Amino acid sequence: MKVVRRQWSVVSKSVLCFSLGAVLFALAAHAQQEAKVAKIGCLGFRSASDRSPGREAFKEEFRVLGHLEGKNIVIERRSAEGKLDRLPGLADELVRLKVDVIVAPSTPSALAAKNATKTIPIVFYDVSDPVAAGLVDSLPRPGGNITGITDIGAVLVGKRLELLKETMPKLSRVALLWNPQDAGSALQWKESQLAARELALQLYSMEVSRADKGS
């Protein structure tokens, strides 16, 4: 697959343009081989009921581009419901279904998809550092059957704390919500600790592995 691009903004329609392009490229290649309905596998880590901006943007852009579920595409959705140990089995299930492309909207789901297949194209997004996570060889040359976008969250986390300190000079303590089950989130926590020490900030860890545990 081609280049993994850096992306600075939050998940939105514009952020997903590259991912959609990669998915549609895979579908176009499939269409040239066989005249049948294309099958997309979506491997989610979070709850299937989580209507994330990324998921909704994908659905909207597919409609705009004329790819209608049940008409010319079939979407096989699988969700681990926040349980990391379920991802490998769900990824294997999508491979057995012979989907034409796998969309992975998180670091854990992308890793599970990569471990499950070396041939089916994989498109990831909402991944903080695909190189550090072991998803790709490098950003310019990802290699293998995987591509996508990154928000480079681990790189920006120090800058966020710096801006927070500039905005509130007397700030001394900061609480950080992060998911220990997510490799990208864990990397951001590690980088946050380094940045906090440099800024003389006391950082508090608040681990949240599921949305319903945050209240």
Short mmCIF file of C-alpha atoms in Angstrom, two decimals, residues 9-207:
data_model
loop_
_atom_site.label_atom_id
_atom_site.label_comp_id
_atom_site.label_asym_id
_atom_site.label_seq_id
_atom_site.Cartn_x
_atom_site.Cartn_y
_atom_site.Cartn_z
CA SER A 9 -6.67 17.64 13.36
CA VAL A 10 -9.33 15.71 15.23
CA VAL A 11 -11.38 13.01 13.57
CA SER A 12 -13.73 14.61 11.03
CA LYS A 13 -14.73 14.27 7.42
CA SER A 14 -11.53 15.96 6.29
CA VAL A 15 -9.38 13.71 8.47
CA LEU A 16 -10.97 10.64 6.93
CA CYS A 17 -10.44 11.61 3.30
CA PHE A 18 -7.18 9.71 3.02
CA SER A 19 -8.60 6.63 4.72
CA LEU A 20 -11.64 6.68 2.45
CA GLY A 21 -9.36 7.01 -0.54
CA ALA A 22 -7.40 3.96 0.57
CA VAL A 23 -10.58 1.97 1.15
CA LEU A 24 -12.02 2.97 -2.22
CA PHE A 25 -8.72 2.13 -3.91
CA ALA A 26 -8.96 -1.38 -2.49
CA LEU A 27 -12.59 -1.65 -3.55
CA ALA A 28 -11.77 -0.43 -7.06
CA ALA A 29 -9.09 -3.08 -7.40
CA HIS A 30 -11.61 -5.65 -6.23
CA ALA A 31 -14.24 -4.42 -8.70
CA GLN A 32 -11.82 -4.81 -11.58
CA GLN A 33 -11.33 -8.46 -10.65
CA GLU A 34 -14.93 -9.47 -10.05
CA ALA A 35 -18.32 -7.88 -10.75
CA LYS A 36 -19.88 -8.49 -7.35
CA VAL A 37 -20.82 -6.55 -4.24
CA ALA A 38 -17.71 -5.45 -2.35
CA LYS A 39 -17.35 -6.55 1.26
CA ILE A 40 -15.82 -4.24 3.88
CA GLY A 41 -14.79 -5.52 7.30
CA CYS A 42 -14.91 -3.02 10.19
CA LEU A 43 -13.00 -4.16 13.27
CA GLY A 44 -13.83 -2.00 16.28
CA PHE A 45 -12.33 -2.02 19.75
CA ARG A 46 -14.92 0.18 21.43
CA SER A 47 -18.59 -0.60 21.94
CA ALA A 48 -20.66 -1.11 18.80
CA SER A 49 -23.13 1.44 20.21
CA ASP A 50 -20.44 4.13 20.29
CA ARG A 51 -21.42 6.53 17.49
CA SER A 52 -17.97 8.03 17.06
CA PRO A 53 -17.35 10.95 14.66
CA GLY A 54 -15.08 8.72 12.62
CA ARG A 55 -17.68 6.02 12.14
CA GLU A 56 -20.40 8.49 11.21
CA ALA A 57 -18.09 10.35 8.80
CA PHE A 58 -17.24 7.11 7.02
CA LYS A 59 -20.91 6.28 6.54
CA GLU A 60 -21.72 9.78 5.31
CA GLU A 61 -18.85 9.96 2.83
CA PHE A 62 -19.62 6.51 1.45
CA ARG A 63 -23.16 7.69 0.74
CA VAL A 64 -21.87 10.86 -0.94
CA LEU A 65 -19.58 8.78 -3.15
CA GLY A 66 -22.41 6.48 -4.19
CA HIS A 67 -21.39 3.44 -2.16
CA LEU A 68 -24.59 2.30 -0.48
CA GLU A 69 -24.70 -0.43 2.11
CA GLY A 70 -26.88 -3.29 0.91
CA LYS A 71 -26.67 -2.12 -2.69
CA ASN A 72 -23.07 -2.14 -3.92
CA ILE A 73 -21.23 -2.73 -0.64
CA VAL A 74 -21.67 -4.98 2.36
CA ILE A 75 -20.19 -3.93 5.70
CA GLU A 76 -19.30 -6.69 8.15
CA ARG A 77 -19.03 -5.01 11.57
CA ARG A 78 -17.30 -6.66 14.48
CA SER A 79 -16.76 -5.01 17.88
CA ALA A 80 -14.68 -6.18 20.82
CA GLU A 81 -16.85 -4.09 23.18
CA GLY A 82 -13.71 -2.75 24.85
CA LYS A 83 -12.34 -6.25 25.54
CA LEU A 84 -8.83 -6.54 24.12
CA ASP A 85 -8.73 -10.34 24.17
CA ARG A 86 -11.67 -10.54 21.75
CA LEU A 87 -9.94 -8.69 18.91
CA PRO A 88 -7.79 -11.56 17.50
CA GLY A 89 -10.80 -13.84 17.14
CA LEU A 90 -12.90 -11.14 15.51
CA ALA A 91 -10.08 -10.30 13.10
CA ASP A 92 -9.78 -13.98 12.16
CA GLU A 93 -13.53 -14.07 11.59
CA LEU A 94 -13.33 -11.20 9.09
CA VAL A 95 -10.51 -12.98 7.28
CA ARG A 96 -12.61 -16.15 7.05
CA LEU A 97 -15.44 -14.06 5.58
CA LYS A 98 -13.01 -13.04 2.82
CA VAL A 99 -13.66 -9.32 3.13
CA ASP A 100 -12.02 -7.13 0.49
CA VAL A 101 -10.61 -4.61 2.95
CA ILE A 102 -10.46 -4.24 6.74
CA VAL A 103 -11.03 -0.84 8.37
CA ALA A 104 -9.42 -0.57 11.82
CA PRO A 105 -10.30 2.59 13.82
CA SER A 106 -7.81 2.14 16.69
CA THR A 107 -4.32 0.88 17.46
CA PRO A 108 -5.50 -2.40 19.08
CA SER A 109 -7.84 -3.27 16.21
CA ALA A 110 -5.20 -2.41 13.60
CA LEU A 111 -2.67 -4.67 15.34
CA ALA A 112 -5.19 -7.51 15.48
CA ALA A 113 -5.97 -7.10 11.78
CA LYS A 114 -2.29 -7.03 10.87
CA ASN A 115 -1.65 -10.24 12.80
CA ALA A 116 -4.64 -11.92 11.14
CA THR A 117 -3.75 -11.34 7.47
CA LYS A 118 -0.82 -10.48 5.23
CA THR A 119 -2.91 -10.19 2.06
CA ILE A 120 -6.18 -8.35 2.75
CA PRO A 121 -5.67 -4.54 2.60
CA ILE A 122 -5.94 -2.86 6.01
CA VAL A 123 -6.78 0.83 6.49
CA PHE A 124 -6.38 2.31 9.97
CA TYR A 125 -7.20 5.66 11.56
CA ASP A 126 -7.26 7.16 15.06
CA VAL A 127 -3.78 5.70 15.67
CA SER A 128 -1.30 7.80 17.66
CA ASP A 129 2.00 6.35 16.46
CA PRO A 130 1.84 3.50 13.90
CA VAL A 131 5.63 3.11 13.86
CA ALA A 132 6.02 2.76 17.63
CA ALA A 133 3.01 0.43 17.73
CA GLY A 134 4.65 -1.86 15.18
CA LEU A 135 1.97 -1.37 12.54
CA VAL A 136 4.26 0.03 9.83
CA ASP A 137 7.99 0.10 9.10
CA SER A 138 8.03 3.88 8.67
CA LEU A 139 5.68 6.73 7.74
CA PRO A 140 7.13 7.24 4.23
CA ARG A 141 7.29 3.48 3.53
CA PRO A 142 4.79 1.58 5.66
CA GLY A 143 5.32 -1.72 3.83
CA GLY A 144 3.06 -4.76 3.75
CA ASN A 145 -0.70 -4.59 3.26
CA ILE A 146 -1.45 -1.76 5.67
CA THR A 147 -1.88 2.01 5.44
CA GLY A 148 -3.87 4.79 7.07
CA ILE A 149 -3.60 8.08 8.95
CA THR A 150 -2.16 9.09 12.31
CA ASP A 151 -3.00 11.98 14.61
CA ILE A 152 0.59 11.78 15.99
CA GLY A 153 -0.91 12.24 19.45
CA ALA A 154 2.24 11.07 21.24
CA VAL A 155 4.25 13.79 19.50
CA LEU A 156 1.75 16.51 20.36
CA VAL A 157 1.07 15.58 23.97
CA GLY A 158 4.06 17.54 25.28
CA LYS A 159 3.01 20.60 23.32
CA ARG A 160 -0.49 20.37 24.77
CA LEU A 161 0.88 20.44 28.31
CA GLU A 162 3.17 23.31 27.40
CA LEU A 163 0.25 25.35 26.05
CA LEU A 164 -1.78 24.52 29.15
CA LYS A 165 1.04 25.79 31.35
CA GLU A 166 1.35 28.97 29.30
CA THR A 167 -2.39 29.59 29.61
CA MET A 168 -2.38 28.90 33.36
CA PRO A 169 1.09 29.84 34.68
CA LYS A 170 0.23 28.85 38.27
CA LEU A 171 -0.84 25.37 37.18
CA SER A 172 0.94 22.64 39.16
CA ARG A 173 -1.25 19.53 38.94
CA VAL A 174 -2.83 17.89 35.89
CA ALA A 175 -5.01 14.77 35.67
CA LEU A 176 -4.79 12.72 32.49
CA LEU A 177 -7.46 10.28 31.34
CA TRP A 178 -5.99 7.40 29.36
CA ASN A 179 -6.77 3.82 28.38
CA PRO A 180 -4.11 1.29 29.51
CA GLN A 181 -5.50 -1.28 27.06
CA ASP A 182 -4.77 0.96 24.07
CA ALA A 183 -1.15 1.01 22.86
CA GLY A 184 -1.48 4.54 21.48
CA SER A 185 -2.98 5.83 24.70
CA ALA A 186 -0.23 4.16 26.74
CA LEU A 187 2.39 5.83 24.57
CA GLN A 188 0.77 9.22 25.13
CA TRP A 189 0.80 8.62 28.89
CA LYS A 190 4.51 7.83 28.76
CA GLU A 191 5.29 10.96 26.75
CA SER A 192 3.08 13.02 29.06
CA GLN A 193 5.16 11.98 32.06
CA LEU A 194 8.36 13.14 30.37
CA ALA A 195 6.82 16.47 29.38
CA ALA A 196 5.31 17.00 32.84
CA ARG A 197 8.70 16.61 34.52
CA GLU A 198 10.22 19.22 32.22
CA LEU A 199 7.37 21.63 33.01
CA ALA A 200 7.46 20.94 36.76
CA LEU A 201 3.91 19.60 36.65
CA GLN A 202 2.54 16.86 38.89
CA LEU A 203 0.71 14.41 36.65
CA TYR A 204 -2.11 12.20 37.92
CA SER A 205 -3.02 9.02 36.10
CA MET A 206 -6.73 8.32 35.65
CA GLU A 207 -7.12 4.99 33.86
#
